[in-house]
């Protein structure tokens, strides 16, 4: 099992807690990334939103790509999984930018390809927003251009959304044959795209049985295409305590839903902009990415048992969230990662 975590570029993950003691600034990101390597974490996911979905639109939100470039220069082992939304990036320019960061990091860059959901953010930043399946059609074409530019020179392509002529990209990425591509999504359009063009499938939090079904589904789609096996990751919110009573107290603190909080403004728009297999309650939404459904909350022994259940259904990677992040990541490392290593 590999253990990754979400870089808190929004200043936290709780919509009902205004100040989580995790600043959305460079100093905190640098400190967290460097400490996480010492604690045994393998990867950090750097989300890409120009507005703050967690704390409200007026709150700070760090840029994903400049943050990733800076982190690449001050870390040594951490994989940097940077979210990228095709509607916000030219494929040729992003391929060039990503290749450069891959060199800075020594081959530690990967991409988490996201087909967007937030219509208001796109409007505020002057980006055209398309309907769900159209966004995935754009993403498929975008990935085709990026992949080919990473692998060959004098590449030409003319499609519905993008056109490049005799394009050259040098230097090529360090990673071979290309940087690893993750993506997530639960619609048919998303799953077909991911099976055909990506290397890893990352999922919202859920119980092991449900995650196992999704893994089998993607594996079958992948097998039908004659492609090699994928890697599978799942989001999880972690709470490690010595007693169940302490766990319950912390759960109550982070799910005390305040529907008037700034972070809940986009709840209905998020539901409207995505296609999920399960309905999401407002309490689910109080913690990002349905993380509590994964059940990594409990005593060290309980969490170790839960990790084993996820391993048994084929999960390769956890993408953890916690609050306050540095303190809780240290606690999780000591109680779980170092014990199970």
Short mmCIF file of the C-alpha atoms (twelve columns), coordinates in Angstrom:
data_MODEL
# 
_entry.id   MODEL 
# 
loop_
_atom_site.group_PDB 
_atom_site.id 
_atom_site.type_symbol 
_atom_site.label_atom_id 
_atom_site.label_alt_id 
_atom_site.label_comp_id 
_atom_site.label_asym_id 
_atom_site.label_seq_id 
_atom_site.Cartn_x 
_atom_site.Cartn_y 
_atom_site.Cartn_z 
_atom_site.pdbx_PDB_model_num 
ATOM 1   C CA . UNK A 1   0.000   0.000  0.000   1 
ATOM 2   C CA . UNK A 2   1.173   3.521  -0.823  1 
ATOM 3   C CA . UNK A 3   0.071   6.487  1.255   1 
ATOM 4   C CA . UNK A 4   -0.568  9.838  -0.346  1 
ATOM 5   C CA . UNK A 5   -2.274  12.988 0.852   1 
ATOM 6   C CA . UNK A 6   -3.989  16.065 -0.495  1 
ATOM 7   C CA . UNK A 7   -1.862  19.190 -0.293  1 
ATOM 8   C CA . UNK A 8   -4.069  21.736 1.575   1 
ATOM 9   C CA . UNK A 9   -3.926  24.461 -1.082  1 
ATOM 10  C CA . UNK A 10  -7.349  25.672 0.125   1 
ATOM 11  C CA . UNK A 11  -6.320  26.021 3.780   1 
ATOM 12  C CA . UNK A 12  -8.169  22.913 4.955   1 
ATOM 13  C CA . UNK A 13  -10.833 20.302 4.169   1 
ATOM 14  C CA . UNK A 14  -13.667 21.104 6.603   1 
ATOM 15  C CA . UNK A 15  -16.514 23.303 5.489   1 
ATOM 16  C CA . UNK A 16  -17.786 23.903 9.029   1 
ATOM 17  C CA . UNK A 17  -14.442 24.944 10.598  1 
ATOM 18  C CA . UNK A 18  -13.214 28.349 9.499   1 
ATOM 19  C CA . UNK A 19  -9.603  28.122 10.720  1 
ATOM 20  C CA . UNK A 20  -7.998  24.667 10.681  1 
ATOM 21  C CA . UNK A 21  -4.505  25.909 11.560  1 
ATOM 22  C CA . UNK A 22  -3.197  25.035 8.093   1 
ATOM 23  C CA . UNK A 23  -2.432  28.187 6.138   1 
ATOM 24  C CA . UNK A 24  -2.946  28.368 2.390   1 
ATOM 25  C CA . UNK A 25  0.561   29.719 1.791   1 
ATOM 26  C CA . UNK A 26  3.914   28.578 0.423   1 
ATOM 27  C CA . UNK A 27  5.688   28.209 3.752   1 
ATOM 28  C CA . UNK A 28  3.106   25.733 5.033   1 
ATOM 29  C CA . UNK A 29  3.110   23.719 1.774   1 
ATOM 30  C CA . UNK A 30  6.910   23.485 1.816   1 
ATOM 31  C CA . UNK A 31  7.029   22.461 5.492   1 
ATOM 32  C CA . UNK A 32  4.318   19.835 4.998   1 
ATOM 33  C CA . UNK A 33  5.890   18.332 1.872   1 
ATOM 34  C CA . UNK A 34  9.349   18.031 3.390   1 
ATOM 35  C CA . UNK A 35  8.044   16.609 6.665   1 
ATOM 36  C CA . UNK A 36  5.831   14.116 4.826   1 
ATOM 37  C CA . UNK A 37  8.866   12.549 3.170   1 
ATOM 38  C CA . UNK A 38  10.367  11.964 6.621   1 
ATOM 39  C CA . UNK A 39  7.088   10.408 7.787   1 
ATOM 40  C CA . UNK A 40  6.937   7.836  4.987   1 
ATOM 41  C CA . UNK A 41  4.324   9.349  2.675   1 
ATOM 42  C CA . UNK A 42  4.747   8.502  -0.998  1 
ATOM 43  C CA . UNK A 43  2.704   11.078 -2.869  1 
ATOM 44  C CA . UNK A 44  0.897   14.402 -2.663  1 
ATOM 45  C CA . UNK A 45  -2.096  15.413 -4.779  1 
ATOM 46  C CA . UNK A 46  -2.136  19.125 -5.601  1 
ATOM 47  C CA . UNK A 47  -5.674  20.134 -6.521  1 
ATOM 48  C CA . UNK A 48  -6.416  22.737 -9.176  1 
ATOM 49  C CA . UNK A 49  -9.167  25.286 -8.550  1 
ATOM 50  C CA . UNK A 50  -8.763  29.023 -9.039  1 
ATOM 51  C CA . UNK A 51  -11.477 29.693 -6.470  1 
ATOM 52  C CA . UNK A 52  -11.711 28.143 -3.020  1 
ATOM 53  C CA . UNK A 53  -14.399 25.456 -2.995  1 
ATOM 54  C CA . UNK A 54  -13.824 24.522 0.655   1 
ATOM 55  C CA . UNK A 55  -13.650 27.823 2.536   1 
ATOM 56  C CA . UNK A 56  -15.654 29.999 0.152   1 
ATOM 57  C CA . UNK A 57  -14.835 31.935 -2.987  1 
ATOM 58  C CA . UNK A 58  -13.318 34.887 -1.127  1 
ATOM 59  C CA . UNK A 59  -10.722 32.719 0.651   1 
ATOM 60  C CA . UNK A 60  -7.185  32.102 -0.682  1 
ATOM 61  C CA . UNK A 61  -6.576  29.242 -3.109  1 
ATOM 62  C CA . UNK A 62  -3.034  28.464 -4.284  1 
ATOM 63  C CA . UNK A 63  -2.232  27.839 -7.942  1 
ATOM 64  C CA . UNK A 64  -1.513  24.159 -8.528  1 
ATOM 65  C CA . UNK A 65  1.171   24.325 -11.202 1 
ATOM 66  C CA . UNK A 66  3.463   27.002 -9.790  1 
ATOM 67  C CA . UNK A 67  3.143   25.306 -6.389  1 
ATOM 68  C CA . UNK A 68  4.108   21.958 -7.938  1 
ATOM 69  C CA . UNK A 69  7.180   23.467 -9.624  1 
ATOM 70  C CA . UNK A 70  8.334   24.973 -6.341  1 
ATOM 71  C CA . UNK A 71  7.737   21.725 -4.429  1 
ATOM 72  C CA . UNK A 72  9.639   19.774 -7.073  1 
ATOM 73  C CA . UNK A 73  12.724  21.808 -6.244  1 
ATOM 74  C CA . UNK A 74  12.574  21.359 -2.452  1 
ATOM 75  C CA . UNK A 75  11.611  17.673 -2.143  1 
ATOM 76  C CA . UNK A 76  13.518  14.483 -2.944  1 
ATOM 77  C CA . UNK A 77  11.228  11.445 -3.041  1 
ATOM 78  C CA . UNK A 78  7.619   12.662 -3.029  1 
ATOM 79  C CA . UNK A 79  5.538   11.974 -6.147  1 
ATOM 80  C CA . UNK A 80  3.729   15.171 -7.137  1 
ATOM 81  C CA . UNK A 81  0.317   14.355 -8.582  1 
ATOM 82  C CA . UNK A 82  -0.888  17.649 -10.036 1 
ATOM 83  C CA . UNK A 83  -4.515  18.083 -11.005 1 
ATOM 84  C CA . UNK A 84  -5.072  19.497 -14.483 1 
ATOM 85  C CA . UNK A 85  -8.308  20.523 -16.170 1 
ATOM 86  C CA . UNK A 86  -8.145  20.465 -19.980 1 
ATOM 87  C CA . UNK A 87  -10.613 23.350 -20.324 1 
ATOM 88  C CA . UNK A 88  -8.092  25.622 -18.563 1 
ATOM 89  C CA . UNK A 89  -4.924  24.539 -20.434 1 
ATOM 90  C CA . UNK A 90  -3.687  24.296 -24.005 1 
ATOM 91  C CA . UNK A 91  -2.513  20.684 -24.385 1 
ATOM 92  C CA . UNK A 92  0.764   21.593 -26.101 1 
ATOM 93  C CA . UNK A 93  1.675   24.276 -23.565 1 
ATOM 94  C CA . UNK A 94  0.732   22.074 -20.613 1 
ATOM 95  C CA . UNK A 95  2.788   19.197 -22.040 1 
ATOM 96  C CA . UNK A 96  5.781   21.553 -22.196 1 
ATOM 97  C CA . UNK A 97  5.207   22.876 -18.676 1 
ATOM 98  C CA . UNK A 98  4.739   19.401 -17.215 1 
ATOM 99  C CA . UNK A 99  7.874   18.062 -18.906 1 
ATOM 100 C CA . UNK A 100 9.902   20.880 -17.354 1 
ATOM 101 C CA . UNK A 101 8.550   20.172 -13.849 1 
ATOM 102 C CA . UNK A 102 9.246   16.475 -14.395 1 
ATOM 103 C CA . UNK A 103 12.901  17.387 -15.002 1 
ATOM 104 C CA . UNK A 104 13.038  19.638 -11.926 1 
ATOM 105 C CA . UNK A 105 11.702  16.777 -9.800  1 
ATOM 106 C CA . UNK A 106 13.858  14.073 -11.364 1 
ATOM 107 C CA . UNK A 107 10.885  12.188 -12.777 1 
ATOM 108 C CA . UNK A 108 8.447   12.534 -9.872  1 
ATOM 109 C CA . UNK A 109 5.578   14.302 -11.684 1 
ATOM 110 C CA . UNK A 110 2.219   12.672 -12.379 1 
ATOM 111 C CA . UNK A 111 -1.083  14.163 -13.547 1 
ATOM 112 C CA . UNK A 112 -4.585  13.850 -12.161 1 
ATOM 113 C CA . UNK A 113 -6.790  14.695 -15.146 1 
ATOM 114 C CA . UNK A 114 -10.061 16.352 -14.105 1 
ATOM 115 C CA . UNK A 115 -12.791 17.204 -16.600 1 
ATOM 116 C CA . UNK A 116 -14.139 20.126 -14.499 1 
ATOM 117 C CA . UNK A 117 -17.475 20.636 -12.755 1 
ATOM 118 C CA . UNK A 118 -17.654 24.225 -11.472 1 
ATOM 119 C CA . UNK A 119 -19.508 26.386 -13.967 1 
ATOM 120 C CA . UNK A 120 -19.278 29.628 -11.983 1 
ATOM 121 C CA . UNK A 121 -15.505 29.352 -11.647 1 
ATOM 122 C CA . UNK A 122 -15.108 28.874 -15.389 1 
ATOM 123 C CA . UNK A 123 -17.256 31.950 -16.051 1 
ATOM 124 C CA . UNK A 124 -15.321 34.101 -13.582 1 
ATOM 125 C CA . UNK A 125 -12.036 33.106 -15.237 1 
ATOM 126 C CA . UNK A 126 -13.274 33.515 -18.798 1 
ATOM 127 C CA . UNK A 127 -13.220 29.812 -19.683 1 
ATOM 128 C CA . UNK A 128 -15.903 28.160 -21.799 1 
ATOM 129 C CA . UNK A 129 -17.879 25.568 -19.819 1 
ATOM 130 C CA . UNK A 130 -19.364 22.593 -21.651 1 
ATOM 131 C CA . UNK A 131 -21.884 19.917 -20.776 1 
ATOM 132 C CA . UNK A 132 -20.685 16.783 -18.993 1 
ATOM 133 C CA . UNK A 133 -20.082 14.390 -21.910 1 
ATOM 134 C CA . UNK A 134 -18.682 17.191 -24.083 1 
ATOM 135 C CA . UNK A 135 -16.083 17.885 -21.389 1 
ATOM 136 C CA . UNK A 136 -14.979 14.253 -21.502 1 
ATOM 137 C CA . UNK A 137 -14.817 14.319 -25.303 1 
ATOM 138 C CA . UNK A 138 -12.527 17.350 -25.022 1 
ATOM 139 C CA . UNK A 139 -10.423 15.581 -22.408 1 
ATOM 140 C CA . UNK A 140 -9.953  12.541 -24.656 1 
ATOM 141 C CA . UNK A 141 -8.632  14.741 -27.465 1 
ATOM 142 C CA . UNK A 142 -6.510  16.778 -25.047 1 
ATOM 143 C CA . UNK A 143 -4.879  13.636 -23.668 1 
ATOM 144 C CA . UNK A 144 -4.121  12.399 -27.179 1 
ATOM 145 C CA . UNK A 145 -2.190  15.576 -27.945 1 
ATOM 146 C CA . UNK A 146 -0.309  15.643 -24.628 1 
ATOM 147 C CA . UNK A 147 0.642   11.970 -24.809 1 
ATOM 148 C CA . UNK A 148 1.979   12.225 -28.342 1 
ATOM 149 C CA . UNK A 149 3.948   15.401 -27.694 1 
ATOM 150 C CA . UNK A 150 5.653   13.680 -24.750 1 
ATOM 151 C CA . UNK A 151 6.645   10.749 -26.972 1 
ATOM 152 C CA . UNK A 152 7.504   12.180 -30.393 1 
ATOM 153 C CA . UNK A 153 8.513   15.306 -32.274 1 
ATOM 154 C CA . UNK A 154 7.070   16.741 -35.493 1 
ATOM 155 C CA . UNK A 155 3.618   15.739 -34.266 1 
ATOM 156 C CA . UNK A 156 0.566   17.112 -36.073 1 
ATOM 157 C CA . UNK A 157 -3.082  16.763 -35.133 1 
ATOM 158 C CA . UNK A 158 -6.376  18.377 -36.107 1 
ATOM 159 C CA . UNK A 159 -9.479  17.532 -34.101 1 
ATOM 160 C CA . UNK A 160 -12.741 19.088 -32.979 1 
ATOM 161 C CA . UNK A 161 -11.174 20.982 -30.075 1 
ATOM 162 C CA . UNK A 162 -7.416  21.227 -30.736 1 
ATOM 163 C CA . UNK A 163 -4.962  21.567 -33.585 1 
ATOM 164 C CA . UNK A 164 -1.139  21.436 -33.582 1 
ATOM 165 C CA . UNK A 165 1.142   21.396 -36.623 1 
ATOM 166 C CA . UNK A 166 4.632   19.876 -36.757 1 
ATOM 167 C CA . UNK A 167 5.032   20.423 -33.028 1 
ATOM 168 C CA . UNK A 168 8.333   19.827 -31.220 1 
ATOM 169 C CA . UNK A 169 8.686   19.417 -27.462 1 
ATOM 170 C CA . UNK A 170 12.187  19.282 -26.000 1 
ATOM 171 C CA . UNK A 171 13.335  18.173 -23.556 1 
ATOM 172 C CA . UNK A 172 11.023  15.200 -23.266 1 
ATOM 173 C CA . UNK A 173 9.915   14.206 -19.754 1 
ATOM 174 C CA . UNK A 174 12.303  12.184 -17.604 1 
ATOM 175 C CA . UNK A 175 9.517   9.679  -16.890 1 
ATOM 176 C CA . UNK A 176 9.248   6.881  -19.449 1 
ATOM 177 C CA . UNK A 177 7.242   6.258  -21.483 1 
ATOM 178 C CA . UNK A 178 5.479   9.309  -20.010 1 
ATOM 179 C CA . UNK A 179 4.428   10.780 -16.655 1 
ATOM 180 C CA . UNK A 180 1.794   8.610  -14.963 1 
ATOM 181 C CA . UNK A 181 -1.803  9.669  -15.691 1 
ATOM 182 C CA . UNK A 182 -4.520  9.336  -13.040 1 
ATOM 183 C CA . UNK A 183 -8.162  10.313 -13.403 1 
ATOM 184 C CA . UNK A 184 -11.448 9.820  -11.587 1 
ATOM 185 C CA . UNK A 185 -15.150 9.802  -12.377 1 
ATOM 186 C CA . UNK A 186 -18.217 7.605  -12.070 1 
ATOM 187 C CA . UNK A 187 -20.116 8.306  -15.300 1 
ATOM 188 C CA . UNK A 188 -19.917 6.000  -18.310 1 
ATOM 189 C CA . UNK A 189 -18.076 8.704  -20.265 1 
ATOM 190 C CA . UNK A 190 -15.504 9.042  -17.504 1 
ATOM 191 C CA . UNK A 191 -14.890 5.322  -16.993 1 
ATOM 192 C CA . UNK A 192 -14.532 4.629  -20.723 1 
ATOM 193 C CA . UNK A 193 -12.052 7.477  -21.091 1 
ATOM 194 C CA . UNK A 194 -9.988  6.442  -18.057 1 
ATOM 195 C CA . UNK A 195 -9.813  2.792  -19.105 1 
ATOM 196 C CA . UNK A 196 -8.618  3.743  -22.582 1 
ATOM 197 C CA . UNK A 197 -6.177  6.585  -21.925 1 
ATOM 198 C CA . UNK A 198 -5.013  6.657  -18.298 1 
ATOM 199 C CA . UNK A 199 -2.805  4.562  -16.044 1 
ATOM 200 C CA . UNK A 200 -4.560  4.904  -12.688 1 
ATOM 201 C CA . UNK A 201 -8.125  5.316  -11.427 1 
ATOM 202 C CA . UNK A 202 -8.705  7.448  -8.318  1 
ATOM 203 C CA . UNK A 203 -12.041 7.249  -6.525  1 
ATOM 204 C CA . UNK A 204 -14.078 9.179  -3.992  1 
ATOM 205 C CA . UNK A 205 -14.278 7.566  -0.581  1 
ATOM 206 C CA . UNK A 206 -16.520 4.531  -0.067  1 
ATOM 207 C CA . UNK A 207 -16.582 1.211  1.776   1 
ATOM 208 C CA . UNK A 208 -14.250 -1.555 0.492   1 
ATOM 209 C CA . UNK A 209 -17.043 -3.580 -1.111  1 
ATOM 210 C CA . UNK A 210 -18.170 -0.661 -3.282  1 
ATOM 211 C CA . UNK A 211 -14.579 0.245  -4.164  1 
ATOM 212 C CA . UNK A 212 -13.948 -3.370 -5.119  1 
ATOM 213 C CA . UNK A 213 -16.871 -3.289 -7.563  1 
ATOM 214 C CA . UNK A 214 -15.496 -0.168 -9.228  1 
ATOM 215 C CA . UNK A 215 -12.045 -1.704 -9.495  1 
ATOM 216 C CA . UNK A 216 -13.434 -4.842 -11.141 1 
ATOM 217 C CA . UNK A 217 -15.462 -2.704 -13.557 1 
ATOM 218 C CA . UNK A 218 -12.408 -0.701 -14.659 1 
ATOM 219 C CA . UNK A 219 -10.267 -3.827 -14.890 1 
ATOM 220 C CA . UNK A 220 -12.828 -5.449 -17.181 1 
ATOM 221 C CA . UNK A 221 -12.990 -2.351 -19.396 1 
ATOM 222 C CA . UNK A 222 -9.202  -2.296 -19.493 1 
ATOM 223 C CA . UNK A 223 -8.983  -6.007 -20.347 1 
ATOM 224 C CA . UNK A 224 -11.425 -5.585 -23.234 1 
ATOM 225 C CA . UNK A 225 -9.068  -2.978 -24.691 1 
ATOM 226 C CA . UNK A 226 -6.067  -5.284 -24.326 1 
ATOM 227 C CA . UNK A 227 -4.234  -2.798 -22.102 1 
ATOM 228 C CA . UNK A 228 -2.016  -3.526 -19.057 1 
ATOM 229 C CA . UNK A 229 -3.412  -3.440 -15.491 1 
ATOM 230 C CA . UNK A 230 -4.145  -0.101 -13.842 1 
ATOM 231 C CA . UNK A 231 -3.341  1.270  -10.398 1 
ATOM 232 C CA . UNK A 232 -6.231  2.149  -8.068  1 
ATOM 233 C CA . UNK A 233 -6.455  4.858  -5.429  1 
ATOM 234 C CA . UNK A 234 -9.185  5.935  -3.033  1 
ATOM 235 C CA . UNK A 235 -9.772  9.118  -1.024  1 
ATOM 236 C CA . UNK A 236 -10.081 8.817  2.747   1 
ATOM 237 C CA . UNK A 237 -10.381 11.159 5.702   1 
ATOM 238 C CA . UNK A 238 -8.256  9.820  8.558   1 
ATOM 239 C CA . UNK A 239 -8.883  10.032 12.289  1 
ATOM 240 C CA . UNK A 240 -6.596  7.957  14.526  1 
ATOM 241 C CA . UNK A 241 -7.271  7.921  18.271  1 
ATOM 242 C CA . UNK A 242 -6.563  5.558  21.130  1 
ATOM 243 C CA . UNK A 243 -10.228 5.035  22.025  1 
ATOM 244 C CA . UNK A 244 -13.522 4.866  20.163  1 
ATOM 245 C CA . UNK A 245 -14.883 7.620  22.402  1 
ATOM 246 C CA . UNK A 246 -12.139 9.983  21.221  1 
ATOM 247 C CA . UNK A 247 -12.899 9.070  17.603  1 
ATOM 248 C CA . UNK A 248 -16.602 9.794  18.088  1 
ATOM 249 C CA . UNK A 249 -15.842 13.190 19.610  1 
ATOM 250 C CA . UNK A 250 -13.666 14.178 16.650  1 
ATOM 251 C CA . UNK A 251 -16.263 12.950 14.143  1 
ATOM 252 C CA . UNK A 252 -18.895 15.112 15.790  1 
ATOM 253 C CA . UNK A 253 -16.592 18.122 15.580  1 
ATOM 254 C CA . UNK A 254 -15.934 17.830 11.858  1 
ATOM 255 C CA . UNK A 255 -19.494 16.920 10.771  1 
ATOM 256 C CA . UNK A 256 -21.367 19.539 12.780  1 
ATOM 257 C CA . UNK A 257 -22.933 20.866 9.605   1 
ATOM 258 C CA . UNK A 258 -23.441 24.588 9.301   1 
ATOM 259 C CA . UNK A 259 -25.436 25.049 6.116   1 
ATOM 260 C CA . UNK A 260 -24.849 28.786 6.099   1 
ATOM 261 C CA . UNK A 261 -21.044 28.480 6.003   1 
ATOM 262 C CA . UNK A 262 -19.265 29.936 2.979   1 
ATOM 263 C CA . UNK A 263 -17.954 26.532 1.976   1 
ATOM 264 C CA . UNK A 264 -21.466 25.177 1.355   1 
ATOM 265 C CA . UNK A 265 -22.385 27.746 -1.293  1 
ATOM 266 C CA . UNK A 266 -21.349 25.456 -4.157  1 
ATOM 267 C CA . UNK A 267 -22.945 22.254 -2.834  1 
ATOM 268 C CA . UNK A 268 -25.900 22.138 -5.235  1 
ATOM 269 C CA . UNK A 269 -23.800 23.290 -8.194  1 
ATOM 270 C CA . UNK A 270 -21.281 20.530 -7.520  1 
ATOM 271 C CA . UNK A 271 -24.075 17.947 -7.501  1 
ATOM 272 C CA . UNK A 272 -25.464 19.360 -10.746 1 
ATOM 273 C CA . UNK A 273 -22.057 19.363 -12.437 1 
ATOM 274 C CA . UNK A 274 -21.087 15.756 -11.797 1 
ATOM 275 C CA . UNK A 275 -22.550 12.265 -12.271 1 
ATOM 276 C CA . UNK A 276 -22.201 10.044 -9.200  1 
ATOM 277 C CA . UNK A 277 -23.263 6.478  -8.513  1 
ATOM 278 C CA . UNK A 278 -24.545 7.446  -5.054  1 
ATOM 279 C CA . UNK A 279 -26.319 10.483 -3.684  1 
ATOM 280 C CA . UNK A 280 -24.170 12.645 -1.419  1 
ATOM 281 C CA . UNK A 281 -25.636 13.972 1.799   1 
ATOM 282 C CA . UNK A 282 -24.834 17.415 3.150   1 
ATOM 283 C CA . UNK A 283 -22.985 15.698 5.990   1 
ATOM 284 C CA . UNK A 284 -20.889 13.774 3.423   1 
ATOM 285 C CA . UNK A 285 -20.088 17.105 1.837   1 
ATOM 286 C CA . UNK A 286 -18.862 18.550 5.129   1 
ATOM 287 C CA . UNK A 287 -15.639 16.610 4.474   1 
ATOM 288 C CA . UNK A 288 -14.143 16.793 0.991   1 
ATOM 289 C CA . UNK A 289 -14.320 13.912 -1.515  1 
ATOM 290 C CA . UNK A 290 -16.644 11.661 0.547   1 
ATOM 291 C CA . UNK A 291 -13.585 10.817 2.620   1 
ATOM 292 C CA . UNK A 292 -15.429 9.630  5.722   1 
ATOM 293 C CA . UNK A 293 -17.118 6.819  3.800   1 
ATOM 294 C CA . UNK A 294 -13.787 5.002  3.519   1 
ATOM 295 C CA . UNK A 295 -13.809 4.413  7.262   1 
ATOM 296 C CA . UNK A 296 -10.178 5.177  8.123   1 
ATOM 297 C CA . UNK A 297 -11.402 6.418  11.485  1 
ATOM 298 C CA . UNK A 298 -10.731 4.465  14.652  1 
ATOM 299 C CA . UNK A 299 -8.030  3.020  16.827  1 
ATOM 300 C CA . UNK A 300 -4.737  1.948  15.199  1 
ATOM 301 C CA . UNK A 301 -5.835  -1.692 15.167  1 
ATOM 302 C CA . UNK A 302 -9.197  -0.845 13.592  1 
ATOM 303 C CA . UNK A 303 -7.552  1.217  10.870  1 
ATOM 304 C CA . UNK A 304 -4.991  -1.502 10.143  1 
ATOM 305 C CA . UNK A 305 -7.872  -3.938 9.646   1 
ATOM 306 C CA . UNK A 306 -9.614  -1.480 7.323   1 
ATOM 307 C CA . UNK A 307 -6.451  -0.980 5.277   1 
ATOM 308 C CA . UNK A 308 -6.202  -4.747 4.843   1 
ATOM 309 C CA . UNK A 309 -9.788  -4.841 3.548   1 
ATOM 310 C CA . UNK A 310 -8.969  -2.235 0.915   1 
ATOM 311 C CA . UNK A 311 -5.802  -4.076 -0.079  1 
ATOM 312 C CA . UNK A 312 -7.839  -7.256 -0.527  1 
ATOM 313 C CA . UNK A 313 -10.108 -5.626 -3.149  1 
ATOM 314 C CA . UNK A 314 -7.184  -4.186 -5.130  1 
ATOM 315 C CA . UNK A 315 -6.504  -0.692 -3.756  1 
ATOM 316 C CA . UNK A 316 -2.888  0.416  -4.279  1 
ATOM 317 C CA . UNK A 317 -3.002  3.951  -2.895  1 
ATOM 318 C CA . UNK A 318 -4.773  6.050  -0.271  1 
ATOM 319 C CA . UNK A 319 -5.188  9.790  -0.815  1 
ATOM 320 C CA . UNK A 320 -5.639  11.066 2.728   1 
ATOM 321 C CA . UNK A 321 -7.122  14.230 4.152   1 
ATOM 322 C CA . UNK A 322 -7.006  15.210 7.816   1 
ATOM 323 C CA . UNK A 323 -7.150  18.317 10.002  1 
ATOM 324 C CA . UNK A 324 -5.010  19.930 11.252  1 
ATOM 325 C CA . UNK A 325 -2.914  18.316 8.584   1 
ATOM 326 C CA . UNK A 326 0.656   18.245 9.850   1 
ATOM 327 C CA . UNK A 327 -0.250  17.035 13.337  1 
ATOM 328 C CA . UNK A 328 -2.702  14.401 12.098  1 
ATOM 329 C CA . UNK A 329 -0.324  13.144 9.391   1 
ATOM 330 C CA . UNK A 330 2.337   12.628 12.052  1 
ATOM 331 C CA . UNK A 331 -0.173  10.713 14.175  1 
ATOM 332 C CA . UNK A 332 -1.266  8.525  11.222  1 
ATOM 333 C CA . UNK A 333 2.332   7.802  10.250  1 
ATOM 334 C CA . UNK A 334 3.288   6.683  13.746  1 
ATOM 335 C CA . UNK A 335 0.149   4.596  14.318  1 
ATOM 336 C CA . UNK A 336 -0.372  3.107  10.857  1 
ATOM 337 C CA . UNK A 337 2.295   3.635  8.182   1 
ATOM 338 C CA . UNK A 338 5.303   2.777  10.335  1 
ATOM 339 C CA . UNK A 339 3.514   -0.171 11.976  1 
ATOM 340 C CA . UNK A 340 2.355   -1.716 8.685   1 
ATOM 341 C CA . UNK A 341 5.600   -1.078 6.801   1 
# 
